[in-house]
Structure formats: C-alpha cells, structure tokens
mmCIF file of C-alpha atoms in Angstrom:
data_model
loop_
_atom_site.group_PDB
_atom_site.id
_atom_site.type_symbol
_atom_site.label_atom_id
_atom_site.label_comp_id
_atom_site.label_asym_id
_atom_site.label_seq_id
_atom_site.Cartn_x
_atom_site.Cartn_y
_atom_site.Cartn_z
ATOM 1 C CA MET A 25 21.658 20.556 -4.756
ATOM 2 C CA ALA A 26 25.103 18.500 -5.717
ATOM 3 C CA ALA A 27 26.483 15.076 -7.420
ATOM 4 C CA ILE A 28 26.626 12.646 -5.035
ATOM 5 C CA ILE A 29 31.438 12.159 -5.523
ATOM 6 C CA GLU A 30 30.487 16.768 -3.937
ATOM 7 C CA LEU A 31 28.398 15.431 -1.380
ATOM 8 C CA ILE A 32 31.307 12.018 -0.492
ATOM 9 C CA ASP A 33 34.456 15.173 -1.314
ATOM 10 C CA ALA A 34 32.669 17.549 1.463
ATOM 11 C CA ALA A 35 32.219 14.462 4.276
ATOM 12 C CA TYR A 36 35.694 14.336 3.516
ATOM 13 C CA ARG A 37 36.871 17.658 3.883
ATOM 14 C CA HIS A 38 34.374 18.682 6.989
ATOM 15 C CA TRP A 39 35.117 14.881 9.040
ATOM 16 C CA ASP A 40 35.539 16.517 12.374
ATOM 17 C CA ASP A 41 32.391 18.454 12.032
ATOM 18 C CA PRO A 42 29.208 15.186 13.431
ATOM 19 C CA GLU A 43 26.825 17.999 12.180
ATOM 20 C CA ILE A 44 27.503 18.246 8.388
ATOM 21 C CA LEU A 45 28.435 14.901 8.653
ATOM 22 C CA VAL A 46 24.739 13.314 9.840
ATOM 23 C CA GLU A 47 23.954 16.662 6.633
ATOM 24 C CA ILE A 48 25.410 14.125 4.115
ATOM 25 C CA GLY A 49 24.684 11.077 5.876
ATOM 26 C CA GLU A 50 20.833 11.704 5.644
ATOM 27 C CA GLU A 51 21.220 12.629 2.087
ATOM 28 C CA LEU A 52 23.486 10.131 1.251
ATOM 29 C CA GLU A 53 21.015 7.565 2.512
ATOM 30 C CA ALA A 54 17.752 8.532 0.661
ATOM 31 C CA ARG A 55 20.288 8.599 -2.484
ATOM 32 C CA SER A 56 20.922 5.193 -1.266
ATOM 33 C CA ARG A 57 24.636 5.339 -1.837
ATOM 34 C CA LEU A 58 23.605 2.979 2.154
ATOM 35 C CA ASP A 59 27.775 2.615 2.117
ATOM 36 C CA TYR A 60 28.944 5.500 2.153
ATOM 37 C CA ALA A 61 26.193 7.212 4.369
ATOM 38 C CA ARG A 62 26.984 4.002 6.603
ATOM 39 C CA LYS A 63 30.599 5.652 7.265
ATOM 40 C CA PHE A 64 30.016 9.402 7.225
ATOM 41 C CA LEU A 65 27.389 8.673 10.304
ATOM 42 C CA GLU A 66 29.040 6.541 11.670
ATOM 43 C CA ARG A 67 31.826 9.105 11.635
ATOM 44 C CA ALA A 68 29.678 11.810 13.541
ATOM 45 C CA LEU A 69 28.216 9.076 16.201
ATOM 46 C CA THR A 70 31.801 8.536 17.235
ATOM 47 C CA LEU A 71 32.279 12.410 17.252
ATOM 48 C CA ASP A 72 29.016 13.778 19.483
ATOM 49 C CA ALA A 73 27.350 10.028 20.449
ATOM 50 C CA VAL A 74 24.326 12.685 22.099
ATOM 51 C CA SER A 75 23.471 15.430 19.689
ATOM 52 C CA PHE A 76 22.221 13.862 17.097
ATOM 53 C CA PRO A 77 18.970 11.166 17.522
ATOM 54 C CA ASN A 78 17.927 11.341 14.528
ATOM 55 C CA ALA A 79 22.053 9.988 12.777
ATOM 56 C CA TYR A 80 21.178 6.819 14.390
ATOM 57 C CA TYR A 81 17.937 5.842 12.856
ATOM 58 C CA ALA A 82 18.930 6.822 9.360
ATOM 59 C CA LEU A 83 22.421 5.240 9.986
ATOM 60 C CA ALA A 84 19.996 1.965 11.395
ATOM 61 C CA PHE A 85 18.383 2.688 7.565
ATOM 62 C CA THR A 86 21.737 1.886 5.575
ATOM 63 C CA TYR A 87 21.633 -1.613 7.153
ATOM 64 C CA PHE A 88 17.463 -2.398 7.631
ATOM 65 C CA ARG A 89 18.013 -1.217 3.030
ATOM 66 C CA ASP A 90 20.945 -3.127 2.753
ATOM 67 C CA ASN A 91 20.562 -5.981 0.155
ATOM 68 C CA GLY A 92 22.626 -8.303 2.883
ATOM 69 C CA ASN A 93 21.497 -9.573 6.240
ATOM 70 C CA HIS A 94 22.366 -6.456 8.057
ATOM 71 C CA ALA A 95 19.033 -6.018 9.764
ATOM 72 C CA GLU A 96 20.636 -6.802 13.567
ATOM 73 C CA ASP A 97 23.203 -4.502 12.742
ATOM 74 C CA GLY A 98 19.859 -1.591 11.961
ATOM 75 C CA GLU A 99 18.415 -3.000 15.008
ATOM 76 C CA ASN A 100 22.117 -2.666 17.705
ATOM 77 C CA ALA A 101 22.388 1.139 16.096
ATOM 78 C CA LEU A 102 19.067 1.401 16.848
ATOM 79 C CA MET A 103 18.901 0.172 19.893
ATOM 80 C CA ASP A 104 22.813 2.147 20.713
ATOM 81 C CA GLY A 105 20.793 5.889 20.130
ATOM 82 C CA ILE A 106 18.097 4.088 22.795
ATOM 83 C CA GLU A 107 21.166 3.824 25.233
ATOM 84 C CA ALA A 108 22.521 6.626 24.011
ATOM 85 C CA THR A 109 19.602 9.209 23.257
ATOM 86 C CA ASP A 110 16.466 7.749 25.286
ATOM 87 C CA SER A 111 15.345 9.005 22.370
ATOM 88 C CA ASP A 112 11.415 8.071 22.173
ATOM 89 C CA THR A 113 11.528 8.840 18.024
ATOM 90 C CA ILE A 114 14.414 5.573 18.304
ATOM 91 C CA LYS A 115 11.930 3.838 19.852
ATOM 92 C CA ALA A 116 9.135 4.049 18.201
ATOM 93 C CA TRP A 117 12.131 3.290 14.840
ATOM 94 C CA TYR A 118 13.279 0.646 17.271
ATOM 95 C CA ALA A 119 8.774 -1.004 17.279
ATOM 96 C CA ALA A 120 8.486 -0.666 13.628
ATOM 97 C CA MET A 121 11.667 -3.249 12.655
ATOM 98 C CA LEU A 122 10.155 -5.171 15.178
ATOM 99 C CA GLU A 123 9.774 -9.283 14.040
ATOM 100 C CA ASP A 124 8.288 -9.681 18.302
ATOM 101 C CA GLU A 125 4.751 -8.338 17.413
ATOM 102 C CA VAL A 126 3.986 -8.203 21.881
ATOM 103 C CA LEU A 127 7.676 -6.420 21.368
ATOM 104 C CA ALA A 128 7.124 -4.095 18.996
ATOM 105 C CA ASN A 129 3.272 -3.785 20.642
ATOM 106 C CA THR A 130 5.019 -3.506 24.290
ATOM 107 C CA LEU A 131 7.303 -0.560 23.268
ATOM 108 C CA ILE A 132 4.674 1.792 21.196
ATOM 109 C CA SER A 133 3.057 1.192 23.426
ATOM 110 C CA GLN A 134 5.250 2.497 26.462
ATOM 111 C CA VAL A 135 6.258 5.866 24.047
ATOM 112 C CA SER A 136 2.188 7.055 22.163
ATOM 113 C CA GLY A 137 2.190 9.052 25.768
ATOM 114 C CA ASN A 138 4.416 11.768 24.188
ATOM 115 C CA GLN A 139 3.071 14.415 22.123
ATOM 116 C CA ASP A 140 5.725 16.215 20.585
ATOM 117 C CA ILE A 141 4.381 17.008 17.241
ATOM 118 C CA SER A 142 7.433 15.453 15.534
ATOM 119 C CA PHE A 143 7.429 12.526 17.312
ATOM 120 C CA ARG A 144 4.258 11.884 17.029
ATOM 121 C CA PHE A 145 4.757 12.118 12.719
ATOM 122 C CA ALA A 146 7.280 9.256 13.899
ATOM 123 C CA LEU A 147 4.938 7.943 15.078
ATOM 124 C CA GLY A 148 2.674 7.439 12.683
ATOM 125 C CA GLY A 149 5.718 6.309 10.047
ATOM 126 C CA ALA A 150 6.691 3.380 12.207
ATOM 127 C CA LEU A 151 2.815 1.842 12.903
ATOM 128 C CA HIS A 152 2.820 2.400 8.706
ATOM 129 C CA TRP A 153 5.409 0.743 8.622
ATOM 130 C CA ARG A 154 4.970 -2.100 10.796
ATOM 131 C CA GLY A 155 1.559 -2.366 8.722
ATOM 132 C CA ARG A 156 -0.618 -0.166 10.697
ATOM 133 C CA ALA A 157 -2.334 2.046 8.755
ATOM 134 C CA GLU A 158 -5.413 3.204 9.139
ATOM 135 C CA GLU A 159 -4.097 3.337 13.161
ATOM 136 C CA SER A 160 -1.342 5.472 11.260
ATOM 137 C CA LEU A 161 -3.478 7.749 9.164
ATOM 138 C CA ALA A 162 -5.022 9.020 11.801
ATOM 139 C CA ILE A 163 -1.988 9.890 13.931
ATOM 140 C CA PHE A 164 -0.696 11.856 11.376
ATOM 141 C CA ARG A 165 -4.464 13.613 10.863
ATOM 142 C CA GLU A 166 -4.020 13.875 14.658
ATOM 143 C CA THR A 167 -1.163 15.375 14.461
ATOM 144 C CA ILE A 168 -1.051 17.995 11.391
ATOM 145 C CA ALA A 169 -4.057 19.229 12.804
ATOM 146 C CA LYS A 170 -1.964 21.089 15.707
ATOM 147 C CA VAL A 171 0.823 22.296 12.737
ATOM 148 C CA ALA A 172 -0.214 26.096 11.938
ATOM 149 C CA ASP A 173 -0.366 26.831 7.850
ATOM 150 C CA GLY A 174 3.711 27.221 7.251
ATOM 151 C CA GLU A 175 5.066 25.513 8.979
ATOM 152 C CA THR A 176 7.734 23.048 8.944
ATOM 153 C CA PRO A 177 8.288 20.797 11.862
ATOM 154 C CA GLU A 178 10.745 17.617 11.882
ATOM 155 C CA GLY A 179 8.956 14.995 10.334
ATOM 156 C CA LEU A 180 6.165 16.822 8.033
ATOM 157 C CA ASP A 181 8.331 14.871 5.339
ATOM 158 C CA ILE A 182 7.154 11.236 7.220
ATOM 159 C CA TYR A 183 3.351 13.251 6.844
ATOM 160 C CA CYS A 184 3.586 13.719 3.535
ATOM 161 C CA ARG A 185 5.123 11.352 1.815
ATOM 162 C CA SER A 186 2.728 8.171 4.032
ATOM 163 C CA LEU A 187 -0.037 9.688 2.706
ATOM 164 C CA VAL A 188 0.633 10.164 -0.675
ATOM 165 C CA TRP A 189 1.672 6.547 -0.226
ATOM 166 C CA MET A 190 -1.404 5.213 1.269
ATOM 167 C CA HIS A 191 -3.713 7.024 -1.150
ATOM 168 C CA GLY A 192 -1.906 5.020 -3.789
ATOM 169 C CA GLN A 193 -3.591 2.426 -2.727
ATOM 170 C CA GLY A 194 -6.520 2.852 -2.051
ATOM 171 C CA PHE A 195 -6.903 5.016 1.300
ATOM 172 C CA ASP A 196 -10.084 8.281 0.857
ATOM 173 C CA ILE A 197 -6.788 10.811 1.082
ATOM 174 C CA ASP A 198 -7.115 14.606 -0.486
ATOM 175 C CA LEU A 199 -4.843 14.859 -1.436
ATOM 176 C CA GLU A 200 -4.675 18.610 -3.062
ATOM 177 C CA THR A 201 -5.816 19.438 0.654
ATOM 178 C CA GLU A 202 -4.141 17.350 2.457
ATOM 179 C CA VAL A 203 -1.037 16.888 1.311
ATOM 180 C CA LYS A 204 0.029 19.311 -1.566
ATOM 181 C CA PRO A 205 0.053 22.652 0.636
ATOM 182 C CA ARG A 206 2.997 21.318 3.108
ATOM 183 C CA LEU A 207 4.411 19.642 0.658
ATOM 184 C CA ILE A 208 5.303 23.567 -1.088
ATOM 185 C CA GLU A 209 6.091 24.665 2.274
ATOM 186 C CA LEU A 210 8.766 21.840 2.815
ATOM 187 C CA VAL A 211 10.656 21.880 -0.905
ATOM 188 C CA ARG A 212 10.875 26.095 -0.648
ATOM 189 C CA LYS A 213 12.601 25.322 2.755
ATOM 190 C CA HIS A 214 14.726 22.345 1.897
ATOM 191 C CA PRO A 215 15.619 22.839 -1.936
ATOM 192 C CA ASP A 216 18.506 21.170 -1.780
ATOM 193 C CA ARG A 217 17.571 18.168 -0.035
ATOM 194 C CA TYR A 218 16.088 14.439 -2.152
ATOM 195 C CA SER A 219 14.036 13.623 0.590
ATOM 196 C CA ILE A 220 12.188 15.873 0.708
ATOM 197 C CA LEU A 221 12.018 16.643 -4.080
ATOM 198 C CA SER A 222 11.524 12.517 -4.182
ATOM 199 C CA ILE A 223 7.624 12.954 -2.891
ATOM 200 C CA THR A 224 7.588 15.599 -4.866
ATOM 201 C CA ILE A 225 7.469 13.057 -7.764
ATOM 202 C CA GLN A 226 6.096 10.083 -6.122
ATOM 203 C CA TYR A 227 2.757 13.364 -5.345
ATOM 204 C CA TYR A 228 2.948 13.072 -8.863
ATOM 205 C CA GLN A 229 2.870 10.007 -10.428
ATOM 206 C CA VAL A 230 0.461 8.340 -8.092
ATOM 207 C CA LEU A 231 -2.080 11.237 -9.259
ATOM 208 C CA ARG A 232 -0.239 9.938 -13.210
ATOM 209 C CA GLU A 233 0.383 13.493 -14.109
ATOM 210 C CA TRP A 234 2.886 12.179 -15.233
ATOM 211 C CA LYS A 235 4.591 15.256 -17.701
ATOM 212 C CA GLN A 236 4.190 16.991 -14.111
ATOM 213 C CA VAL A 237 6.708 14.016 -13.612
ATOM 214 C CA ILE A 238 9.309 14.978 -16.603
ATOM 215 C CA GLY A 239 8.853 18.801 -15.582
ATOM 216 C CA THR A 240 9.927 17.563 -11.638
ATOM 217 C CA ALA A 241 12.253 15.456 -12.868
ATOM 218 C CA ARG A 242 14.716 17.234 -15.248
ATOM 219 C CA HIS A 243 14.784 20.074 -12.262
ATOM 220 C CA ILE A 244 15.699 17.686 -10.142
ATOM 221 C CA LEU A 245 18.392 15.860 -12.720
ATOM 222 C CA SER A 246 19.632 19.482 -13.600
ATOM 223 C CA ASN A 247 21.304 19.510 -10.487
ATOM 224 C CA MET A 248 21.484 15.995 -9.657
ATOM 225 C CA PRO A 249 22.696 14.406 -12.785
ATOM 226 C CA ASP A 250 23.623 11.076 -11.191
ATOM 227 C CA GLU A 251 20.033 10.371 -9.402
ATOM 228 C CA GLU A 252 19.227 6.593 -11.277
ATOM 229 C CA THR A 253 16.678 6.898 -8.869
ATOM 230 C CA THR A 254 15.476 9.868 -10.493
ATOM 231 C CA MET A 255 15.760 8.543 -14.364
ATOM 232 C CA LEU A 256 13.652 5.076 -13.480
ATOM 233 C CA ALA A 257 10.836 7.731 -13.068
ATOM 234 C CA MET A 258 11.471 9.706 -16.141
ATOM 235 C CA ALA A 259 11.478 6.503 -17.756
ATOM 236 C CA LEU A 260 8.237 5.180 -15.918
ATOM 237 C CA ALA A 261 6.688 8.111 -16.758
ATOM 238 C CA TYR A 262 7.680 8.116 -20.857
ATOM 239 C CA ARG A 263 6.459 5.081 -20.199
ATOM 240 C CA ASN A 264 3.064 5.613 -19.169
ATOM 241 C CA LEU A 265 2.603 8.516 -21.674
ATOM 242 C CA HIS A 266 3.719 5.725 -24.416
ATOM 243 C CA GLU A 267 6.563 7.358 -25.496
ATOM 244 C CA LEU A 268 8.624 3.986 -25.517
ATOM 245 C CA ASP A 269 11.120 4.709 -26.693
ATOM 246 C CA ASN A 270 12.206 7.847 -24.646
ATOM 247 C CA ALA A 271 11.361 5.262 -21.447
ATOM 248 C CA ALA A 272 14.190 2.326 -22.532
ATOM 249 C CA LEU A 273 16.219 5.252 -22.978
ATOM 250 C CA TRP A 274 16.082 6.948 -19.442
ATOM 251 C CA ALA A 275 16.262 3.205 -18.148
ATOM 252 C CA ASN A 276 19.033 2.271 -19.728
ATOM 253 C CA ARG A 277 20.657 5.955 -18.429
ATOM 254 C CA ALA A 278 19.312 4.385 -14.326
ATOM 255 C CA ILE A 279 21.059 1.154 -15.448
ATOM 256 C CA GLY A 280 24.066 3.405 -16.181
ATOM 257 C CA ALA A 281 23.911 5.489 -13.384
ATOM 258 C CA LYS A 282 23.779 2.273 -11.041
ATOM 259 C CA PRO A 283 24.659 -1.026 -12.511
ATOM 260 C CA SER A 284 23.487 -2.647 -9.706
ATOM 261 C CA PHE A 285 19.293 -1.243 -9.639
ATOM 262 C CA ALA A 286 17.394 -3.646 -9.693
ATOM 263 C CA ARG A 287 14.172 -2.161 -10.598
ATOM 264 C CA ALA A 288 15.739 0.178 -12.912
ATOM 265 C CA ARG A 289 16.211 -3.170 -15.268
ATOM 266 C CA ALA A 290 12.501 -4.917 -13.927
ATOM 267 C CA VAL A 291 10.910 -1.695 -15.934
ATOM 268 C CA LEU A 292 13.175 -1.917 -18.464
ATOM 269 C CA ALA A 293 12.524 -5.495 -19.322
ATOM 270 C CA ALA A 294 8.583 -4.660 -19.114
ATOM 271 C CA ILE A 295 9.717 -1.441 -21.662
ATOM 272 C CA TYR A 296 10.852 -4.338 -23.768
ATOM 273 C CA GLU A 297 7.724 -7.048 -23.538
ATOM 274 C CA ALA A 298 5.984 -4.080 -24.414
ATOM 275 C CA GLN A 299 7.835 -3.067 -27.295
ATOM 276 C CA GLY A 300 7.526 -7.077 -28.680
ATOM 277 C CA LYS A 301 10.817 -8.105 -27.238
ATOM 278 C CA PRO A 302 10.607 -10.866 -25.399
ATOM 279 C CA ASP A 303 14.296 -11.835 -25.925
ATOM 280 C CA LEU A 304 16.384 -8.951 -24.767
ATOM 281 C CA ALA A 305 13.288 -8.428 -22.102
ATOM 282 C CA GLU A 306 13.953 -12.326 -20.424
ATOM 283 C CA LEU A 307 18.372 -11.332 -20.816
ATOM 284 C CA ILE A 308 17.382 -7.703 -19.200
ATOM 285 C CA ALA A 309 15.157 -9.730 -16.445
ATOM 286 C CA LEU A 310 18.305 -12.796 -15.357
ATOM 287 C CA GLU A 311 20.680 -9.844 -15.644
ATOM 288 C CA ILE A 312 18.915 -8.905 -12.158
ATOM 289 C CA PRO A 313 20.023 -12.076 -10.272
ATOM 290 C CA VAL A 314 23.707 -11.858 -11.781
ATOM 291 C CA MET A 315 24.405 -8.220 -10.754
ATOM 292 C CA ASN A 316 22.440 -8.207 -7.466
ATOM 293 C CA PRO A 317 22.006 -11.463 -6.310
ATOM 294 C CA THR A 318 22.331 -10.503 -2.669
ATOM 295 C CA TYR A 319 18.887 -8.297 -3.667
ATOM 296 C CA HIS A 320 15.994 -10.522 -3.050
ATOM 297 C CA VAL A 321 13.373 -8.325 -3.956
ATOM 298 C CA GLY A 322 15.193 -8.084 -7.119
ATOM 299 C CA LYS A 323 14.697 -11.824 -7.456
ATOM 300 C CA ILE A 324 10.834 -11.050 -7.332
ATOM 301 C CA GLN A 325 10.559 -8.452 -10.002
ATOM 302 C CA ALA A 326 12.852 -10.741 -12.738
ATOM 303 C CA ALA A 327 10.928 -13.536 -11.547
ATOM 304 C CA ASP A 328 7.136 -11.730 -12.455
ATOM 305 C CA VAL A 329 9.240 -10.774 -15.600
ATOM 306 C CA LEU A 330 9.476 -15.027 -16.403
ATOM 307 C CA ARG A 331 5.773 -14.974 -15.367
ATOM 308 C CA ARG A 332 4.420 -12.451 -18.270
ATOM 309 C CA LEU A 333 6.423 -14.205 -20.712
ATOM 310 C CA GLY A 334 5.028 -17.824 -20.424
ATOM 311 C CA LYS A 335 7.910 -18.876 -18.471
ATOM 312 C CA LYS A 336 6.589 -19.993 -14.940
ATOM 313 C CA ASP A 337 8.634 -22.582 -14.022
ATOM 314 C CA GLU A 338 11.714 -20.373 -13.968
ATOM 315 C CA ALA A 339 9.330 -18.032 -12.541
ATOM 316 C CA LEU A 340 8.926 -20.016 -10.056
ATOM 317 C CA ALA A 341 11.982 -21.136 -9.316
ATOM 318 C CA LEU A 342 13.622 -17.597 -8.730
ATOM 319 C CA PHE A 343 10.724 -16.258 -6.490
ATOM 320 C CA HIS A 344 11.172 -19.002 -4.079
ATOM 321 C CA GLU A 345 14.429 -18.455 -4.015
ATOM 322 C CA GLY A 346 13.978 -14.460 -2.968
ATOM 323 C CA TYR A 347 11.001 -15.032 -0.961
ATOM 324 C CA LYS A 348 12.921 -17.586 1.214
ATOM 325 C CA SER A 349 15.320 -14.409 2.146
ATOM 326 C CA LEU A 350 13.121 -11.494 2.037
ATOM 327 C CA LYS A 351 12.470 -10.219 5.548
ATOM 328 C CA PRO A 352 8.871 -9.215 7.136
ATOM 329 C CA TYR A 353 8.435 -5.649 5.700
ATOM 330 C CA GLU A 354 9.058 -7.017 2.637
ATOM 331 C CA LYS A 355 7.370 -9.537 1.987
ATOM 332 C CA GLY A 356 4.237 -7.361 2.921
ATOM 333 C CA ALA A 357 5.436 -4.997 0.295
ATOM 334 C CA VAL A 358 6.235 -8.095 -1.876
ATOM 335 C CA HIS A 359 2.353 -9.140 -2.041
ATOM 336 C CA GLU A 360 0.837 -5.921 -2.959
ATOM 337 C CA THR A 361 3.286 -4.972 -6.189
ATOM 338 C CA HIS A 362 3.510 -8.702 -6.964
ATOM 339 C CA SER A 363 0.139 -10.559 -5.992
ATOM 340 C CA GLU A 364 0.048 -12.793 -9.543
ATOM 341 C CA ILE A 365 3.127 -14.044 -8.444
ATOM 342 C CA CYS A 366 2.278 -14.554 -5.346
ATOM 343 C CA ARG A 367 -0.504 -16.738 -5.796
ATOM 344 C CA LEU A 368 0.602 -18.308 -8.585
ATOM 345 C CA ALA A 369 3.170 -19.416 -5.931
ATOM 346 C CA LYS A 370 0.782 -20.216 -3.802
ATOM 347 C CA ILE A 371 1.957 -17.161 -1.404
ATOM 348 C CA ILE A 372 -1.123 -15.571 -0.586
#
C-alpha cells in the first residue's frame, strides 16, 4: 500500500511501462484521483492499445465519475477500446452507460452468450449498473458456482462489491456464506489494492458492525494516510456509535485531505445537527456547491441538509439546480438515498 503521492511518483518513474501505468491508473481511479488516473491510463494506451482492455473501462470511469460533463468522453474511451480489442467486457460496460435503453439491450444480447467467468462477472456488474438487479444477481450466483474455493478470477471484486450493495438494499443475500470467504481470498491476493480493501469496509458497514469498520479503516490508513474516503468511513462509524466528537474529527480530517469532498461535508453537517449546532450544519452544507460547483449530487446532499433544517424554499431551489444536471444512473441513486427531498420536490 502507498500514499497517493508515492503512486504518482512511481508512475512517472515507469513512464514507458504500460503494465505498471495501468495498475497505478486503476488504483488512482479507485482512490478518486481522476485527473492523474486519466493521465497514466491514457499514456499506457498510447504505448500499448491492445494488451490492457481493462485500461479502457478504467479510463472511461475517470470520465463518468468526473464532476464535469464528460459522459461523451467516457463513451468514446469505451468505443476506442471496442475498436482496438473487440472485448466483450468493454461492450458490457458500454451498454451499462448508454442512455438509449433499446441500444443497450441490443448490445447486452449480442455478448450475453460469452461464458467466460471474468466476463460473466462484468456482465453482472453492468446489469446491476443499469438497475437490473434481479437479473444481475442471478448471473452472479450462476457464475460464482463455477469458481472453486480459493480461486480469485478477475471480476470477483465486482461480484463481492455488488452483493454487498444488494444486501444493503434489502436483497436476500447471506453475506457470511456468499461473500465473506471470497472477500478474504481477494484481500489475501491483493493486500495493497484499495479497491479491494474498500469492499471490506462496505461489508462491515451494511452489517452495521461499526467497530469492525473502525478497525479495518485504521489498518488502511496506517498505510494510506491520505485516503479520505476511509476517513469518512471512520466518521460514519463513530456517528453510529454515538461518539459524535470523534465523528466530527474524522469528517473534518476527510475534508482536510480533500477539500472538494462533498459527502464528507454532508456527513459533517449531519453530525453538527445531532450535536444541536444547526448554524454550523447550514454553514457546512452551503459550502458544498461552492467547493465543488460541478458536482451536482453534492447540491442534492446540501439541499437535503437544508430540508432537515426546515429551510424548504432554499432546499428545493438547490435541489432542482442539481437534479436537472444529474446523469441517468445518478438519478436512480438519488431517488434511493435522498427519497424524502425527492418526494418534497415531487420527483418520485
């Protein structure tokens, strides 16, 4: 494990090694350092456009996750990957991102006959991304049944992350038997990959095992001291343990590590609410669209804080400003996580 600055330095030292650049680019994408991830992935694909199909969808995600209007750039990265590699996995992720439902379904039908294990995991992930969770879960279960104990094929992380998420959404999934053994093997094989370690935090979060979240987060931060999402996980765990001073401390640390971190500010505002500090909560919430003006989900988060504080008109104005610019898959997530303000705005 390494700090972000160490990863960036390593990438420049291996500027002509596409394999290392892809590995570092994927790690930086997982840690939300999208500009650097994009730089190193693009360099890798310039050096070798064929050998690393995973680099194309990692590059695409650096665009899709970006706050600006870069969906077209993300789609172009996937189309470039399809042209260069003819990868069914890239086609599945391309279908996941398409707004055109008919075109997406056509593309999924074209590749769905591929029985490669890693592809099946990717297809399950793509269907989950499109909101077809039941179909996704069926593919995941069918595929994992073909993976022997101790094996860790590419895409197993998609399986683990998706089932953890589905369990959190109420699906009948036994994490202890269906996910935990596979996750242990993944961490054993990839002890330095944040994208894997973060699934462990999410696993304990959905089980509401907050002390396990804290222990896992401390382990990650001992080697990745600048990982702000893990700091936020600490804040959320302490909040759920009703240790609000510790929760505020870790939320502030997450903001300090990444000042544009909108969700950390939303969590800090909620902590201040719980501490009976509504003025501070409002102040922190109103900082979100200032510090990250192109992150439209952040405006929804800020609006929800204002709603809880009784500032209905201000909340609705900010909500509508953010909602009109959301991507289709972002709207679905907002409907789930911010349902009350969506109902107030008559969106759902």
